[in-house]
Structure formats: C-alpha cells, structure tokens
Coordinates of C-alpha atoms in Angstrom, one line a residue:
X1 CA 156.0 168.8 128.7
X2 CA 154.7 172.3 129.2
X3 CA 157.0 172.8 131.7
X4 CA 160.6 172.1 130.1
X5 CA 158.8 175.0 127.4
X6 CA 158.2 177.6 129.2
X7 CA 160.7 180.3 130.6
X8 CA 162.9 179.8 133.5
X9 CA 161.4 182.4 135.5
X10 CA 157.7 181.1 135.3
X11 CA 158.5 177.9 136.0
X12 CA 160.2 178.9 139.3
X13 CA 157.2 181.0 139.9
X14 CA 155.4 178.2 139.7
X15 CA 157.9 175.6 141.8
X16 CA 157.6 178.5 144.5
X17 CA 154.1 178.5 145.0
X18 CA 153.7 174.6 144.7
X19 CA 152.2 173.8 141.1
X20 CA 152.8 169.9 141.2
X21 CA 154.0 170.0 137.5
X22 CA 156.4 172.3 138.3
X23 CA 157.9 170.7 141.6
X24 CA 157.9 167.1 139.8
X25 CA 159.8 168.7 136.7
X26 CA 162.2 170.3 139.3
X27 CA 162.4 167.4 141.9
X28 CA 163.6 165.1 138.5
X29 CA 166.3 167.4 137.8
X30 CA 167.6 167.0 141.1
X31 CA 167.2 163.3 141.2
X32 CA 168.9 163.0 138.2
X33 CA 171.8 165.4 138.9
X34 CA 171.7 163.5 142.6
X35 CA 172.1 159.7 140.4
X36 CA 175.9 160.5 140.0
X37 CA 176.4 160.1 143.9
X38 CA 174.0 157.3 144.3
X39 CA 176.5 154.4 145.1
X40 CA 178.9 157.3 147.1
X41 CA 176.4 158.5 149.2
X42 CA 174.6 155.4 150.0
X43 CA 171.6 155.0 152.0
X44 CA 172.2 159.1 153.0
X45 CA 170.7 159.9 149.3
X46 CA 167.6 160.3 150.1
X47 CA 168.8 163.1 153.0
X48 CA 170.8 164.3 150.8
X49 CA 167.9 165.4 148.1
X50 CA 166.0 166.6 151.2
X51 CA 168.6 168.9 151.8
X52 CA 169.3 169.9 148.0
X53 CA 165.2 171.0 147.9
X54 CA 165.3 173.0 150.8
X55 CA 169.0 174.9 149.8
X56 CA 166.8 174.7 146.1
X57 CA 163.8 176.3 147.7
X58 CA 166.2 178.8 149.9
X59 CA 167.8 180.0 146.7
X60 CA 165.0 180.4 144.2
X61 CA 163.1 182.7 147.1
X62 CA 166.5 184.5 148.0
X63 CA 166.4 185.4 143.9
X64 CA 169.8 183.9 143.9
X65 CA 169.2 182.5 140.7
X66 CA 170.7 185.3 137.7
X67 CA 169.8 183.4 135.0
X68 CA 173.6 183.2 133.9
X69 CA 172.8 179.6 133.1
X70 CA 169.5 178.1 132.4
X71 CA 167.4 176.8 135.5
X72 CA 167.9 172.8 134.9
X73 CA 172.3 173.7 134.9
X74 CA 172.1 176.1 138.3
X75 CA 169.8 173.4 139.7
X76 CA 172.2 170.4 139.0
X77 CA 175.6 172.5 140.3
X78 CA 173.5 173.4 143.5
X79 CA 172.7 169.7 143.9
X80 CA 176.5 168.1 143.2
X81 CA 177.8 171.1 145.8
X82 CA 175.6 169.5 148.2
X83 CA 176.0 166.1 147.7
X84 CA 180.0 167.0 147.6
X85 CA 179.9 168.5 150.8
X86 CA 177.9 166.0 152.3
X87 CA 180.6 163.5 151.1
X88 CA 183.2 165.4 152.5
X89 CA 181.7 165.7 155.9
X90 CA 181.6 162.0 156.2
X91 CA 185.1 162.1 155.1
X92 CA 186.8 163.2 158.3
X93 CA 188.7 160.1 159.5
X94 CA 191.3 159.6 161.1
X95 CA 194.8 157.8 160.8
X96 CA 196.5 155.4 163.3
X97 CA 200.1 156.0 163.2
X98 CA 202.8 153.0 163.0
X99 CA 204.9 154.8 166.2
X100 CA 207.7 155.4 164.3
X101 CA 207.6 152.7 161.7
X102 CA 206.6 153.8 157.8
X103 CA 203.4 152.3 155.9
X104 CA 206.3 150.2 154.0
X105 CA 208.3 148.6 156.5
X106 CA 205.0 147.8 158.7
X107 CA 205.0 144.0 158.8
X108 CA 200.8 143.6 158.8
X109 CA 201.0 140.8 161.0
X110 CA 202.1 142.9 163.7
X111 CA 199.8 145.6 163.2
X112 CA 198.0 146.1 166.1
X113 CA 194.4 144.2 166.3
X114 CA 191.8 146.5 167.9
X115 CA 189.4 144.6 169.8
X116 CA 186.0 146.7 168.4
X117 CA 183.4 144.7 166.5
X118 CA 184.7 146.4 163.6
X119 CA 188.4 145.5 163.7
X120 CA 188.5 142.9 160.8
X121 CA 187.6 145.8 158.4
X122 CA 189.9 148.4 160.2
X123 CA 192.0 145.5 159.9
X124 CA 192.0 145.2 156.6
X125 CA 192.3 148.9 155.6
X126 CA 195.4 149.1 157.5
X127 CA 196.8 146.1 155.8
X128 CA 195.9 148.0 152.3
X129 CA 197.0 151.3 152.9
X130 CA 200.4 149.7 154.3
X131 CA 201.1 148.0 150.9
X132 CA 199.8 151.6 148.8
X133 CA 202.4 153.6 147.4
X134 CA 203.0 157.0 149.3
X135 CA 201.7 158.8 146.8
X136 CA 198.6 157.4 146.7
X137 CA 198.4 157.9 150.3
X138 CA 199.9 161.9 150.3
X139 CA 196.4 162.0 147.7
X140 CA 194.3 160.1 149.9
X141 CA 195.5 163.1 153.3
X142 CA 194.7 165.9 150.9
X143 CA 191.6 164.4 150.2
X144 CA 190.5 163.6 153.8
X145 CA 191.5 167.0 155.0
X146 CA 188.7 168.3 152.8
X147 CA 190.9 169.9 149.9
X148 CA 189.3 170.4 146.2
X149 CA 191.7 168.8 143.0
X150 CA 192.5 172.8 142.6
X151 CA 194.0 173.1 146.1
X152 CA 195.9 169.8 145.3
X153 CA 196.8 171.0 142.4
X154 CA 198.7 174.3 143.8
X155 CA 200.4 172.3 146.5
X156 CA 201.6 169.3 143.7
X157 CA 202.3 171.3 140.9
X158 CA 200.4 168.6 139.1
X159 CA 197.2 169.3 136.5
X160 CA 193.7 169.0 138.2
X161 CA 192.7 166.5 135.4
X162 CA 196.0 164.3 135.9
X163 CA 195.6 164.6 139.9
X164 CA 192.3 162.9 139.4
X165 CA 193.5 160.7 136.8
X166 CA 196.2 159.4 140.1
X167 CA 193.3 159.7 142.4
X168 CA 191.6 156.8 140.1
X169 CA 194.5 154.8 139.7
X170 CA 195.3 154.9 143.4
X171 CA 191.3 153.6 144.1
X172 CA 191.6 150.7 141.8
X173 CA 195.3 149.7 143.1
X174 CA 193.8 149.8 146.4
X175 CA 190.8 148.0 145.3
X176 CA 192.8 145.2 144.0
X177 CA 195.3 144.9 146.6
X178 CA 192.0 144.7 148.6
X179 CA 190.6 141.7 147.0
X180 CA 194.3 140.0 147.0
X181 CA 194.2 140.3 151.0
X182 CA 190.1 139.0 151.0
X183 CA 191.6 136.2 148.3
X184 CA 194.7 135.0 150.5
X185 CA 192.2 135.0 153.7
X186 CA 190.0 133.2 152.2
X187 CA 192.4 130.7 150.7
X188 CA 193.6 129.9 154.7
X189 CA 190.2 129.3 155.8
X190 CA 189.8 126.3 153.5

C-alpha cells in the first residue's frame, strides 16, 4: 500500500486534509489498536473510536506528534490511553459495607437482598466478593479508585508485572467462585 510507504509526515498531511487512503490506513490502525478492548468495552467501542479520531485529529493538527516514534506506535498509545480512560470512568462503583461485619465472617444468606430489578446480579457479586481473599479485594479498591499498576506498585511494595500477575489470578478465582455460586443455584432449582 502507498500509504504504509510513504513518510509519516505526508501521510498525516494527507489524513488532515481527508485523502480517503490516508484516513482508511489511519482509521485501521486505530481499530486494530482499539481490538484489545473489544470485549472490555463492549457495546461503547464504537464511541470509544469516535473519540480516539477526534483526540487523533486534535493531536495531528496541534503538531503534537514529534516523530519520537513512528506514526502507526503514537497512534496506537493515543488509542489504548483512551480506551483506558474510558474503562476507568465506567469503573467508579461503589461498595456496600457489611455494618461492622468483614467480607469473611458475612454469612451470604443474610446479606441484605435489595429489592431493584438488578438485585440477583448485585446479589451475586456480593456473595463473590464475600468469599475473595482480601487481597484480591485491597487490588480490586486500588483499581476502582482509578490507580495505574505503578501507583499500586508504590503503595504495595510489589513489582508492576507481579501486581498484574495477582490482578489475574484474583479475576479467575473470582470467576470460578462465580460459576460455583451460578452451579449450586442452579442445582436447587432442579
């Protein structure tokens, strides 16, 4: 392709003033650096790379680009620092506490039962995160407060690379315990 050729700067030059090659060479680089968040982000994708052209658009006419990297790398970290912060935003929740009680001694069955359309799965994440470990759950409250693996890794004293090693290990443990609770569940309604 001519494009994926030529210099960086003349194919933003050409992105900028709307040269279809040039756009559709661009907008697949961002698709494709967008794919890693696909199942994350969900059906907010597709706002997502609307907002990633238009920061992409912002930038190239600012001149932010310095060439330190080649276009296609800037383009892909501008696109996961959007679709990171767009994940993070959606992050914000917030906790019910057990007045007084810890995660570990909460019997579920005398959680309380909100009475919202939604309560089986709130339900259900309460009963989770009361049989996770608390560090698994210390991760999760660093997480949810909006702090990167290098903040975590300050405040721990733990390696970024073996924080999101626990990170994983905490997701599939709670994953699991998950499909336990759906299996026993399921096992009293037949």
């Amino acid at each position: 392709m001519r494009a994926e050729s030529e210099g960086d700067g003349a194919i933003i030059d050409r992105f900028l003033a709307g040269d279809p090659s040039a756009v559709g060479l661009v907008d697949g680089w961002l698709a494709r650096a967008a794919s890693a968040y696909r199942r994350r982000l969900g059906d907010h994708l597709e706002d997502v790379l609307q907002d990633v052209r238009l920061e992409v658009t912002r930038l190239l006419q600012e001149g932010k680009f310095r060439g330190d990297s080649s276009l296609k790398t800037y383009l892909w970290r501008v696109t996961a620092h959007t679709c990171l912060d767009r994940l993070r935003a959606g992050a914000r929740w917030s906790f019910v506490e057990y007045d007084g009680e810890s995660a570990e001694a909460a019997d579920p069955a005398t959680l309380p039962r909100p009475e919202a359309p939604w309560s089986a799965d709130r339900d259900l994440l309460l009963r989770v995160l009361a049989r996770m470990e608390d560090d698994c759950r210390r991760l999760w409250s660093m997480l949810i407060d909006g702090m990167s693996y290098r903040e975590m890794s300050v405040e721990t004293g733990v390696s970024e690379g073996a924080l999101r090693v626990r990170v994983l290990r905490c997701r599939r443990r709670a994953q699991e315990v998950r499909e336990e609770l759906l299996a026993a569940v399921a096992g009293r309604a037949h």
